[in-house]
PDB file of C-alpha atoms in Angstrom:
ATOM      1  CA  THR A  13     -21.569   5.691   6.382  1.00  0.00           C
ATOM      2  CA  TRP A  14     -19.710   2.651   5.044  1.00  0.00           C
ATOM      3  CA  LEU A  15     -21.079   0.661   2.168  1.00  0.00           C
ATOM      4  CA  GLN A  16     -19.797  -2.120  -0.013  1.00  0.00           C
ATOM      5  CA  GLY A  17     -19.185   0.403  -2.732  1.00  0.00           C
ATOM      6  CA  TYR A  18     -19.052   4.093  -2.173  1.00  0.00           C
ATOM      7  CA  ALA A  19     -20.011   6.458   0.587  1.00  0.00           C
ATOM      8  CA  ARG A  20     -19.591  10.179   0.170  1.00  0.00           C
ATOM      9  CA  GLY A  21     -19.103  13.155   2.397  1.00  0.00           C
ATOM     10  CA  MET A  22     -18.700  16.709   1.142  1.00  0.00           C
ATOM     11  CA  GLY A  23     -17.542  19.810   2.954  1.00  0.00           C
ATOM     12  CA  ALA A  24     -14.489  20.952   4.835  1.00  0.00           C
ATOM     13  CA  LEU A  25     -12.058  18.522   6.400  1.00  0.00           C
ATOM     14  CA  GLU A  26     -13.032  17.386   9.872  1.00  0.00           C
ATOM     15  CA  PRO A  27     -10.956  18.419  12.869  1.00  0.00           C
ATOM     16  CA  GLY A  28      -7.953  16.147  13.113  1.00  0.00           C
ATOM     17  CA  ALA A  29      -7.714  15.869   9.318  1.00  0.00           C
ATOM     18  CA  ASN A  30      -4.932  18.439   9.137  1.00  0.00           C
ATOM     19  CA  ASP A  31      -2.613  15.769   7.727  1.00  0.00           C
ATOM     20  CA  ALA A  32      -4.750  15.494   4.567  1.00  0.00           C
ATOM     21  CA  ALA A  33      -4.887  19.304   4.279  1.00  0.00           C
ATOM     22  CA  ARG A  34      -1.121  19.530   4.733  1.00  0.00           C
ATOM     23  CA  ARG A  35      -0.478  16.783   2.175  1.00  0.00           C
ATOM     24  CA  LEU A  36      -2.811  18.454  -0.340  1.00  0.00           C
ATOM     25  CA  GLY A  37      -1.448  21.950   0.321  1.00  0.00           C
ATOM     26  CA  ILE A  38      -4.908  23.343   1.134  1.00  0.00           C
ATOM     27  CA  ALA A  39      -6.456  25.135   4.091  1.00  0.00           C
ATOM     28  CA  PRO A  40      -8.265  22.848   6.567  1.00  0.00           C
ATOM     29  CA  ALA A  41     -11.508  24.717   5.715  1.00  0.00           C
ATOM     30  CA  ALA A  42     -11.139  24.131   1.949  1.00  0.00           C
ATOM     31  CA  SER A  43     -13.962  22.310   0.196  1.00  0.00           C
ATOM     32  CA  VAL A  44     -13.219  18.611  -0.305  1.00  0.00           C
ATOM     33  CA  LEU A  45     -15.020  15.404  -1.170  1.00  0.00           C
ATOM     34  CA  GLU A  46     -14.249  12.283   0.831  1.00  0.00           C
ATOM     35  CA  LEU A  47     -14.937   8.947  -0.856  1.00  0.00           C
ATOM     36  CA  SER A  48     -14.875   5.935   1.442  1.00  0.00           C
ATOM     37  CA  ARG A  49     -14.967   2.528  -0.173  1.00  0.00           C
ATOM     38  CA  LEU A  50     -15.036  -0.966   1.261  1.00  0.00           C
ATOM     39  CA  ARG A  51     -13.464  -3.235  -1.339  1.00  0.00           C
ATOM     40  CA  THR A  52     -14.269  -6.935  -1.382  1.00  0.00           C
ATOM     41  CA  LEU A  53     -13.049 -10.081  -3.140  1.00  0.00           C
ATOM     42  CA  ASP A  54     -15.681 -12.802  -3.499  1.00  0.00           C
ATOM     43  CA  GLY A  55     -17.738 -11.023  -0.847  1.00  0.00           C
ATOM     44  CA  VAL A  56     -14.869 -10.878   1.676  1.00  0.00           C
ATOM     45  CA  PRO A  57     -13.842  -7.360   2.790  1.00  0.00           C
ATOM     46  CA  VAL A  58     -10.146  -6.837   1.987  1.00  0.00           C
ATOM     47  CA  CYS A  59      -9.564  -3.067   1.848  1.00  0.00           C
ATOM     48  CA  VAL A  60     -10.908   0.181   3.243  1.00  0.00           C
ATOM     49  CA  ASP A  61     -10.060   2.946   0.760  1.00  0.00           C
ATOM     50  CA  VAL A  62     -10.515   6.597   1.768  1.00  0.00           C
ATOM     51  CA  SER A  63      -9.792   9.320  -0.809  1.00  0.00           C
ATOM     52  CA  VAL A  64      -9.944  13.063  -0.143  1.00  0.00           C
ATOM     53  CA  VAL A  65     -10.306  15.091  -3.368  1.00  0.00           C
ATOM     54  CA  VAL A  66      -9.900  18.871  -3.691  1.00  0.00           C
ATOM     55  CA  LEU A  67     -13.311  20.016  -4.973  1.00  0.00           C
ATOM     56  CA  GLY A  68     -11.975  23.323  -6.269  1.00  0.00           C
ATOM     57  CA  LYS A  69     -10.327  21.365  -9.083  1.00  0.00           C
ATOM     58  CA  VAL A  70     -13.342  19.086  -9.759  1.00  0.00           C
ATOM     59  CA  PRO A  71     -16.456  20.925  -8.520  1.00  0.00           C
ATOM     60  CA  HIS A  72     -19.027  18.515 -10.039  1.00  0.00           C
ATOM     61  CA  LEU A  73     -17.498  15.345  -8.624  1.00  0.00           C
ATOM     62  CA  ALA A  74     -20.083  15.192  -5.826  1.00  0.00           C
ATOM     63  CA  GLN A  75     -22.884  14.665  -8.368  1.00  0.00           C
ATOM     64  CA  VAL A  76     -21.301  11.580  -9.968  1.00  0.00           C
ATOM     65  CA  ASP A  77     -22.424   8.044  -9.129  1.00  0.00           C
ATOM     66  CA  MET A  78     -19.023   6.464  -8.453  1.00  0.00           C
ATOM     67  CA  THR A  79     -20.283   2.867  -8.439  1.00  0.00           C
ATOM     68  CA  ASP A  80     -17.867   0.853 -10.580  1.00  0.00           C
ATOM     69  CA  ARG A  81     -16.076   3.997 -11.764  1.00  0.00           C
ATOM     70  CA  SER A  82     -12.395   4.868 -11.714  1.00  0.00           C
ATOM     71  CA  LEU A  83     -11.804   7.971  -9.602  1.00  0.00           C
ATOM     72  CA  TYR A  84      -8.855   9.010 -11.791  1.00  0.00           C
ATOM     73  CA  GLU A  85     -10.944   8.711 -14.978  1.00  0.00           C
ATOM     74  CA  VAL A  86     -13.840  10.687 -13.486  1.00  0.00           C
ATOM     75  CA  ILE A  87     -11.505  13.459 -12.304  1.00  0.00           C
ATOM     76  CA  GLU A  88     -10.087  13.758 -15.825  1.00  0.00           C
ATOM     77  CA  GLU A  89     -13.553  13.632 -17.452  1.00  0.00           C
ATOM     78  CA  LEU A  90     -14.875  16.454 -15.268  1.00  0.00           C
ATOM     79  CA  SER A  91     -11.916  18.805 -15.552  1.00  0.00           C
ATOM     80  CA  ASP A  92      -9.367  19.982 -18.050  1.00  0.00           C
ATOM     81  CA  ALA A  93      -6.686  18.613 -15.750  1.00  0.00           C
ATOM     82  CA  ARG A  94      -4.780  15.384 -16.294  1.00  0.00           C
ATOM     83  CA  ILE A  95      -3.307  13.158 -13.623  1.00  0.00           C
ATOM     84  CA  GLU A  96       0.430  12.787 -14.085  1.00  0.00           C
ATOM     85  CA  ARG A  97       1.705  10.765 -11.153  1.00  0.00           C
ATOM     86  CA  SER A  98       1.056   9.415  -7.708  1.00  0.00           C
ATOM     87  CA  SER A  99       3.471   9.126  -4.809  1.00  0.00           C
ATOM     88  CA  TYR A 100       2.712   5.926  -2.886  1.00  0.00           C
ATOM     89  CA  THR A 101       4.033   4.683   0.458  1.00  0.00           C
ATOM     90  CA  VAL A 102       3.317   1.306   2.059  1.00  0.00           C
ATOM     91  CA  ARG A 103       3.773   0.514   5.739  1.00  0.00           C
ATOM     92  CA  ALA A 104       2.733  -2.176   8.190  1.00  0.00           C
ATOM     93  CA  ASP A 105       0.422  -1.352  11.087  1.00  0.00           C
ATOM     94  CA  ALA A 106      -1.867  -2.966  13.654  1.00  0.00           C
ATOM     95  CA  CYS A 107      -5.582  -2.710  12.889  1.00  0.00           C
ATOM     96  CA  GLY A 108      -7.688  -0.545  15.181  1.00  0.00           C
ATOM     97  CA  GLN A 109     -11.250  -1.412  16.211  1.00  0.00           C
ATOM     98  CA  PRO A 110     -13.199   0.584  13.583  1.00  0.00           C
ATOM     99  CA  LEU A 111     -11.159  -0.854  10.677  1.00  0.00           C
ATOM    100  CA  ALA A 112     -11.207  -4.330  12.210  1.00  0.00           C
ATOM    101  CA  ASP A 113     -15.008  -4.245  12.236  1.00  0.00           C
ATOM    102  CA  LEU A 114     -15.112  -3.247   8.553  1.00  0.00           C
ATOM    103  CA  LEU A 115     -12.457  -5.757   7.458  1.00  0.00           C
ATOM    104  CA  ASN A 116     -13.922  -8.553   9.590  1.00  0.00           C
ATOM    105  CA  ILE A 117     -10.640  -9.191  11.427  1.00  0.00           C
ATOM    106  CA  SER A 118      -9.567  -8.976  15.065  1.00  0.00           C
ATOM    107  CA  PRO A 119      -8.340  -5.671  16.475  1.00  0.00           C
ATOM    108  CA  GLY A 120      -4.549  -5.678  16.509  1.00  0.00           C
ATOM    109  CA  SER A 121      -4.336  -7.876  13.387  1.00  0.00           C
ATOM    110  CA  PRO A 122      -1.634  -6.824  10.933  1.00  0.00           C
ATOM    111  CA  ILE A 123      -2.653  -4.594   8.028  1.00  0.00           C
ATOM    112  CA  LEU A 124      -0.818  -2.942   5.160  1.00  0.00           C
ATOM    113  CA  VAL A 125      -1.473   0.789   4.879  1.00  0.00           C
ATOM    114  CA  GLY A 126      -0.919   2.485   1.532  1.00  0.00           C
ATOM    115  CA  GLU A 127      -0.839   6.263   1.450  1.00  0.00           C
ATOM    116  CA  GLU A 128      -0.980   8.077  -1.861  1.00  0.00           C
ATOM    117  CA  LEU A 129      -0.715  11.660  -2.987  1.00  0.00           C
ATOM    118  CA  THR A 130      -1.817  12.150  -6.587  1.00  0.00           C
ATOM    119  CA  TYR A 131      -0.628  15.075  -8.715  1.00  0.00           C
ATOM    120  CA  LEU A 132      -1.911  16.796 -11.843  1.00  0.00           C
ATOM    121  CA  THR A 133       0.339  17.665 -14.787  1.00  0.00           C
ATOM    122  CA  ASP A 134       0.701  21.221 -13.398  1.00  0.00           C
ATOM    123  CA  GLY A 135       2.238  19.722 -10.242  1.00  0.00           C
ATOM    124  CA  ALA A 136      -0.745  20.473  -7.997  1.00  0.00           C
ATOM    125  CA  PRO A 137      -1.945  17.706  -5.662  1.00  0.00           C
ATOM    126  CA  ILE A 138      -5.541  16.647  -6.342  1.00  0.00           C
ATOM    127  CA  LEU A 139      -6.097  13.605  -4.113  1.00  0.00           C
ATOM    128  CA  ALA A 140      -4.819  12.217  -0.819  1.00  0.00           C
ATOM    129  CA  GLY A 141      -5.712   8.603  -0.209  1.00  0.00           C
ATOM    130  CA  THR A 142      -5.280   5.985   2.484  1.00  0.00           C
ATOM    131  CA  MET A 143      -5.878   2.314   1.738  1.00  0.00           C
ATOM    132  CA  SER A 144      -5.937  -0.166   4.620  1.00  0.00           C
ATOM    133  CA  TYR A 145      -5.481  -3.748   3.404  1.00  0.00           C
ATOM    134  CA  ARG A 146      -5.927  -7.017   5.266  1.00  0.00           C
ATOM    135  CA  ALA A 147      -2.383  -8.394   5.481  1.00  0.00           C
ATOM    136  CA  ASP A 148      -3.624 -11.911   4.728  1.00  0.00           C
ATOM    137  CA  ALA A 149      -5.186 -10.774   1.434  1.00  0.00           C
ATOM    138  CA  TYR A 150      -2.459  -8.690  -0.207  1.00  0.00           C
ATOM    139  CA  ARG A 151       1.148  -8.918  -1.264  1.00  0.00           C
ATOM    140  CA  PHE A 152       3.216  -5.912  -2.333  1.00  0.00           C
ATOM    141  CA  GLN A 153       5.401  -6.468  -5.388  1.00  0.00           C
ATOM    142  CA  ALA A 154       7.508  -3.930  -7.277  1.00  0.00           C
ATOM    143  CA  ASP A 155      10.031  -3.886 -10.082  1.00  0.00           C
ATOM    144  CA  LEU A 156      12.889  -1.524  -9.293  1.00  0.00           C
ATOM    145  CA  CYS A 157      14.932  -0.198 -12.211  1.00  0.00           C
ATOM    146  CA  ARG A 158      18.134   1.779 -12.398  1.00  0.00           C
ATOM    147  CA  ARG A 159      18.280   4.904 -14.479  1.00  0.00           C
ATOM    148  CA  ALA A 160      20.688   4.755 -17.391  1.00  0.00           C
TER     149      ALA A 160
END
């Protein structure tokens, strides 16, 4: 179910989701929560954001109304764990039919895909996310610094 907001699914990862299990370092049958969000700007869909969270670390997450809430803040509120860092990769791709329907663009249109893996202070991964952005709505900008 896709909503302009949050849709939730709880249980084990679906077949074919072994990449998320591998990235999170969990068994494919481990209990997870999948949050799927359609993000809009002025009513125009610009991003499909799918986050898979390890429920063993945040067992009460499924009971939280995530409307207008920060996932990172909720994870920290519900557990003793703290988020330390996130590894983020951006790549270009062509939009497939299901995403094109959600983003209101033509199949094959360019999209930016951001993949994140978020870690707790103990080094354990807590969240694997994939954000698919309309290429005409986003620009990636970064400041790169040298270490002293």
